[in-house]
Amino acid sequence: MDKPLSRKLDLNLLDLFDAIYRTRNLTAAGKALGLSQPAMSHALARLRDMYGDPLFVRLAKGVEPTPFADELVGPVSQALQILAQTLEKGSFVPATARRVFRLAMTDIGEHTFLPRLILHLQHHAPRLCVETIATSASPEELAQELSKGTIDLALGAINPDIAGVRSRILFSDVYACVARPSTVPRGTLNLAEFKRARHVVPNVAGTNHSVLIDRMLVANGMSEQVVARVTHFLAIAELVADTDVVAIMPRNLALSVARRWGLCHFAPPVQMPGYDVMVYWHKRHDQEPGNTWLRQAIVELFQGGPQPAPAVARTRRPAR
């Protein structure tokens, strides 16, 4: 007779698998689970024996999942999520709940959302942890990750019109330009100057920003004025601070980087549409208490629009 599932499977091993897969590091996973190095090694050996696969291969730094582990992570994450939901059903208490929420966002999202969100969690849910994950390149991939439970929420200007994905608008924003004062002596550029300027533009996966900015460049015959395409908006800010390029970015980010780096910000002298920043989740989590609580907290924090991040003590770069 087959053994009962409870005798074949130690659920703690699934937690172990999930922690190693997320951290790619046995020591970090052990710390997260409160296990010593010998206990981690013993548990990993049991996990490998249970599945008949190495699961993780050692590298110079950390470990790398095997192809089988990549196939396994979705079902394991979903199973752990379902178990967590059954335990907290109707009784999620933020002040005492222990949980890692995985949020998909870009570096703009981290800049916009994390400071206020983490401060809120410190006061109201001190045992919760937020782990950010890069937004998937396609809406279909994002929907799959939300459905599997490998991510809990996604935030940004993504707009995945995919069955099963719910969304709620947090705020609307427009675009602004940033440049060094020496590049824009009058603090702005007219259309002719804007078209002659050299531009750095985003090549950011998983958002609509790159598409909208590229459309503007093509419509105004400016594609050849692009000198760099960069995968992170905050890297664009560094480039603008060090060179004579002009960049277009979300207005809330433009205001912040202008303040921090001593840059000029001004409205684009071309027509550009606005966009909506939203929070996304899968319909499977509509009534899940933890997911619902975090969604509502994010809505309450950001539905009035992002607040400027506090200025940090930093020596401003001299205009060159």
Coordinates of C-alpha atoms in Angstrom, one line a residue:
M1 CA 0.0 0.0 0.0
D2 CA 1.2 3.5 -0.8
K3 CA 2.2 5.6 2.1
P4 CA -0.1 8.6 3.0
L5 CA 1.1 11.9 1.5
S6 CA 1.8 13.3 4.9
R7 CA 4.4 10.5 5.5
K8 CA 6.0 11.0 2.1
L9 CA 6.2 14.8 2.2
D10 CA 7.5 17.1 4.9
L11 CA 6.0 20.5 4.2
N12 CA 9.0 22.1 5.8
L13 CA 11.0 20.9 2.8
L14 CA 8.8 22.9 0.5
D15 CA 9.6 26.0 2.5
L16 CA 13.2 25.1 2.2
F17 CA 13.0 24.7 -1.6
D18 CA 11.1 28.0 -1.9
A19 CA 13.7 29.8 0.2
I20 CA 16.7 28.4 -1.7
Y21 CA 15.1 29.1 -5.1
R22 CA 14.3 32.8 -4.1
T23 CA 17.7 33.6 -2.5
R24 CA 19.9 31.4 -4.7
N25 CA 22.0 31.0 -1.6
L26 CA 22.0 28.3 1.1
T27 CA 23.3 30.5 3.9
A28 CA 20.7 33.2 3.2
A29 CA 18.0 30.6 3.0
G30 CA 19.1 29.0 6.2
K31 CA 19.0 32.4 8.0
A32 CA 15.5 33.1 6.7
L33 CA 14.3 29.7 8.0
G34 CA 16.3 29.8 11.2
L35 CA 18.3 26.7 10.3
S36 CA 22.0 25.9 10.8
Q37 CA 24.3 25.0 8.0
P38 CA 24.3 21.3 8.9
A39 CA 20.5 21.3 9.2
M40 CA 20.2 22.9 5.8
S41 CA 22.5 20.4 4.2
H42 CA 20.6 17.5 5.8
A43 CA 17.2 18.9 4.7
L44 CA 18.4 19.6 1.2
A45 CA 19.7 16.0 0.9
R46 CA 16.2 14.8 1.9
L47 CA 14.6 17.1 -0.6
R48 CA 16.9 15.8 -3.4
D49 CA 16.1 12.3 -2.5
M50 CA 12.4 12.9 -2.4
Y51 CA 12.4 14.3 -6.0
G52 CA 15.3 12.3 -7.4
D53 CA 17.0 15.5 -8.7
P54 CA 19.9 17.6 -7.6
L55 CA 17.5 20.7 -7.7
F56 CA 20.4 23.2 -7.1
V57 CA 23.9 23.2 -8.5
R58 CA 26.7 25.0 -6.6
L59 CA 28.3 28.0 -8.2
A60 CA 31.3 30.1 -7.1
K61 CA 28.8 32.3 -5.3
G62 CA 25.5 30.7 -4.4
V63 CA 23.5 28.0 -6.3
E64 CA 21.7 27.7 -9.5
P65 CA 18.4 25.8 -9.9
T66 CA 18.2 22.8 -12.3
P67 CA 15.7 22.7 -15.1
F68 CA 13.5 20.4 -12.9
A69 CA 13.6 23.0 -10.1
D70 CA 12.5 25.7 -12.5
E71 CA 9.5 23.5 -13.4
L72 CA 8.8 22.8 -9.7
V73 CA 8.9 26.3 -8.4
G74 CA 5.4 27.3 -9.7
P75 CA 3.5 24.4 -8.2
V76 CA 5.5 24.6 -4.9
S77 CA 4.8 28.3 -4.6
Q78 CA 1.2 27.8 -5.4
A79 CA 0.9 25.0 -2.8
L80 CA 2.5 27.1 -0.1
Q81 CA 0.3 30.0 -0.9
I82 CA -2.8 27.9 -0.7
L83 CA -1.7 26.5 2.7
A84 CA -1.0 30.0 4.0
Q85 CA -4.5 31.1 2.9
T86 CA -6.1 28.2 4.7
L87 CA -4.3 29.1 7.9
E88 CA -5.0 32.8 7.8
K89 CA -8.5 32.6 6.3
G90 CA -10.6 35.2 8.0
S91 CA -7.9 35.8 10.6
F92 CA -5.1 37.7 9.0
V93 CA -3.7 40.0 11.7
P94 CA -1.1 42.4 10.2
A95 CA 0.5 43.1 13.6
T96 CA 1.5 39.5 14.1
A97 CA 1.5 37.9 10.6
R98 CA 4.7 36.5 9.2
R99 CA 4.9 36.4 5.4
V100 CA 7.0 37.4 2.4
F101 CA 5.0 39.3 -0.2
R102 CA 6.6 39.3 -3.7
L103 CA 5.9 42.4 -5.7
A104 CA 6.8 42.9 -9.4
M105 CA 7.9 46.4 -10.3
T106 CA 10.6 48.3 -12.1
D107 CA 13.3 50.5 -10.5
I108 CA 10.8 53.4 -10.8
G109 CA 8.4 51.4 -8.7
E110 CA 11.0 50.7 -6.1
H111 CA 11.8 54.5 -6.0
T112 CA 8.1 55.4 -5.9
F113 CA 6.5 52.8 -3.7
L114 CA 9.0 51.2 -1.3
P115 CA 9.9 54.1 1.1
R116 CA 6.3 54.8 2.1
L117 CA 5.2 51.2 1.9
I118 CA 8.1 49.9 4.1
L119 CA 7.5 52.7 6.6
H120 CA 3.8 51.7 6.7
L121 CA 4.6 48.1 7.3
Q122 CA 7.1 48.9 10.0
H123 CA 4.2 50.6 11.9
H124 CA 1.4 48.3 11.1
A125 CA 2.8 44.9 10.1
P126 CA 6.4 44.7 11.4
R127 CA 6.8 41.0 10.6
L128 CA 5.9 41.2 6.9
C129 CA 8.7 41.3 4.4
V130 CA 8.5 42.7 0.8
E131 CA 10.6 41.1 -1.9
T132 CA 10.7 43.0 -5.3
I133 CA 11.0 41.1 -8.5
A134 CA 11.6 42.6 -12.0
T135 CA 8.4 43.0 -14.0
S136 CA 8.0 40.4 -16.7
A137 CA 8.7 41.4 -20.3
S138 CA 5.2 40.4 -21.5
P139 CA 1.7 40.8 -20.0
E140 CA 1.1 37.0 -20.6
E141 CA 4.2 36.1 -18.5
L142 CA 3.0 38.5 -15.8
A143 CA -0.4 36.9 -15.7
Q144 CA 1.1 33.5 -15.4
E145 CA 3.3 34.6 -12.5
L146 CA 0.3 36.1 -10.7
S147 CA -1.7 33.0 -11.3
K148 CA 1.0 30.7 -10.1
G149 CA 1.6 32.7 -7.0
T150 CA 5.2 33.3 -7.7
I151 CA 4.4 37.0 -7.3
D152 CA 1.5 38.4 -5.2
L153 CA 1.0 41.9 -6.8
A154 CA 2.4 43.9 -9.6
L155 CA 2.7 47.7 -9.6
G156 CA 3.3 50.1 -12.4
A157 CA 2.2 51.3 -15.9
I158 CA 1.8 47.8 -17.3
N159 CA -1.8 47.4 -18.4
P160 CA -1.9 43.6 -19.0
D161 CA -5.4 43.2 -20.6
I162 CA -5.4 39.5 -19.6
A163 CA -8.2 37.3 -18.4
G164 CA -8.0 36.6 -14.7
V165 CA -5.9 39.7 -13.8
R166 CA -7.6 42.3 -11.7
S167 CA -6.4 45.9 -11.5
R168 CA -7.0 49.2 -9.8
I169 CA -5.8 52.7 -10.7
L170 CA -3.5 54.2 -8.0
F171 CA -2.8 57.5 -9.8
S172 CA -2.3 59.1 -13.2
D173 CA 0.9 60.8 -14.3
V174 CA 2.5 62.6 -17.2
Y175 CA 6.0 62.9 -18.6
A176 CA 8.7 65.5 -18.0
C177 CA 12.1 66.3 -19.3
V178 CA 15.3 66.5 -17.3
A179 CA 18.7 68.0 -18.2
R180 CA 21.6 69.8 -16.7
P181 CA 21.3 73.6 -16.2
S182 CA 24.2 74.0 -18.7
T183 CA 22.3 72.1 -21.3
V184 CA 19.1 74.2 -20.9
P185 CA 20.3 77.7 -19.8
R186 CA 16.7 79.0 -19.9
G187 CA 15.4 76.1 -17.9
T188 CA 13.5 74.7 -20.9
L189 CA 13.8 73.9 -24.6
N190 CA 11.6 75.0 -27.5
L191 CA 10.6 72.4 -30.1
A192 CA 13.5 73.1 -32.5
E193 CA 16.1 72.9 -29.6
F194 CA 14.4 69.7 -28.3
K195 CA 14.7 68.0 -31.7
R196 CA 18.4 69.0 -32.0
A197 CA 19.3 67.8 -28.5
R198 CA 20.8 64.4 -27.9
H199 CA 18.5 62.0 -26.0
V200 CA 18.9 59.0 -23.7
V201 CA 15.8 56.9 -23.6
P202 CA 14.5 53.9 -21.5
N203 CA 14.6 50.4 -22.7
V204 CA 12.6 49.1 -19.7
A205 CA 10.9 45.7 -19.9
G206 CA 7.4 45.2 -18.6
T207 CA 6.1 48.8 -18.8
N208 CA 4.5 51.1 -21.4
H209 CA 7.1 53.9 -20.9
S210 CA 9.5 52.7 -23.6
V211 CA 6.7 52.3 -26.2
L212 CA 5.2 55.7 -25.6
I213 CA 8.6 57.5 -25.7
D214 CA 9.7 55.7 -28.8
R215 CA 6.4 56.6 -30.5
M216 CA 7.1 60.3 -29.7
L217 CA 10.6 60.0 -31.2
V218 CA 9.4 58.5 -34.4
A219 CA 6.5 60.9 -34.8
N220 CA 8.9 63.9 -34.5
G221 CA 11.7 62.4 -36.6
M222 CA 14.0 62.2 -33.6
S223 CA 15.1 58.6 -33.6
E224 CA 18.6 59.4 -34.8
Q225 CA 19.0 61.8 -31.9
V226 CA 19.1 58.9 -29.4
V227 CA 22.6 58.3 -28.1
A228 CA 21.8 55.6 -25.5
R229 CA 19.0 53.2 -24.5
V230 CA 19.2 52.2 -20.8
T231 CA 17.4 49.5 -18.9
H232 CA 17.0 51.5 -15.7
F233 CA 15.4 54.9 -15.2
L234 CA 17.7 55.8 -12.3
A235 CA 20.7 55.1 -14.5
I236 CA 19.3 57.6 -17.0
A237 CA 19.3 60.2 -14.2
E238 CA 23.0 59.5 -13.6
L239 CA 23.7 59.9 -17.4
V240 CA 21.8 63.2 -17.5
A241 CA 23.8 64.5 -14.5
D242 CA 27.1 63.7 -16.1
T243 CA 26.5 64.6 -19.8
D244 CA 24.7 67.0 -22.0
V245 CA 21.8 64.7 -22.9
V246 CA 18.1 65.2 -22.4
A247 CA 15.8 62.5 -21.0
I248 CA 12.0 62.1 -20.8
M249 CA 10.8 60.2 -17.7
P250 CA 7.7 60.1 -15.5
R251 CA 7.1 63.5 -13.9
N252 CA 7.1 62.2 -10.3
L253 CA 10.6 60.7 -10.9
A254 CA 11.8 63.8 -12.8
L255 CA 10.9 66.0 -9.9
S256 CA 12.8 63.8 -7.5
V257 CA 16.0 63.3 -9.5
A258 CA 16.0 67.0 -10.4
R259 CA 16.0 67.9 -6.7
R260 CA 18.6 65.3 -5.8
W261 CA 21.1 66.0 -8.7
G262 CA 20.5 69.7 -9.2
L263 CA 18.9 69.2 -12.6
C264 CA 16.3 71.2 -14.5
H265 CA 12.9 69.7 -15.2
F266 CA 10.5 71.0 -17.8
A267 CA 7.4 70.0 -19.8
P268 CA 8.2 68.3 -23.2
P269 CA 7.6 70.7 -26.1
V270 CA 5.8 67.8 -27.9
Q271 CA 2.5 66.1 -27.4
M272 CA 2.8 63.0 -25.2
P273 CA -0.1 61.0 -23.6
G274 CA -0.4 60.5 -19.9
Y275 CA -0.6 57.1 -18.3
D276 CA -2.1 55.3 -15.3
V277 CA -0.1 53.6 -12.6
M278 CA -2.0 50.6 -11.2
V279 CA -1.8 47.7 -8.8
Y280 CA -2.5 44.2 -10.3
W281 CA -3.4 40.9 -8.8
H282 CA -5.0 37.6 -9.9
K283 CA -8.7 36.9 -9.4
R284 CA -7.7 33.8 -7.3
H285 CA -6.6 36.2 -4.6
D286 CA -9.7 38.4 -4.5
Q287 CA -10.7 37.2 -1.1
E288 CA -7.4 36.1 0.3
P289 CA -6.9 38.1 3.5
G290 CA -3.2 38.8 3.3
N291 CA -3.3 39.8 -0.3
T292 CA -6.4 41.9 0.2
W293 CA -4.9 43.7 3.2
L294 CA -1.7 44.6 1.3
R295 CA -3.7 45.8 -1.8
Q296 CA -5.8 48.0 0.3
A297 CA -2.8 49.4 2.1
I298 CA -1.2 50.3 -1.2
V299 CA -4.4 51.9 -2.5
E300 CA -4.7 54.0 0.7
L301 CA -1.1 55.1 0.5
F302 CA -0.8 56.0 -3.2
Q303 CA -4.3 56.7 -4.6
G304 CA -3.7 60.4 -4.0
G305 CA -0.6 60.2 -6.1
P306 CA 3.1 59.6 -5.1
Q307 CA 4.6 61.9 -2.5
P308 CA 8.1 63.3 -3.4
A309 CA 10.8 61.2 -1.7
P310 CA 12.6 63.2 1.0
A311 CA 15.7 64.8 -0.2
V312 CA 18.9 63.1 0.9
A313 CA 22.1 64.8 2.0
R314 CA 24.2 64.8 -1.1
T315 CA 26.7 67.1 -2.8
R316 CA 25.2 68.4 -5.9
R317 CA 27.2 67.9 -9.0
P318 CA 28.6 71.1 -10.6
A319 CA 27.1 72.0 -14.0
R320 CA 29.7 71.4 -16.7

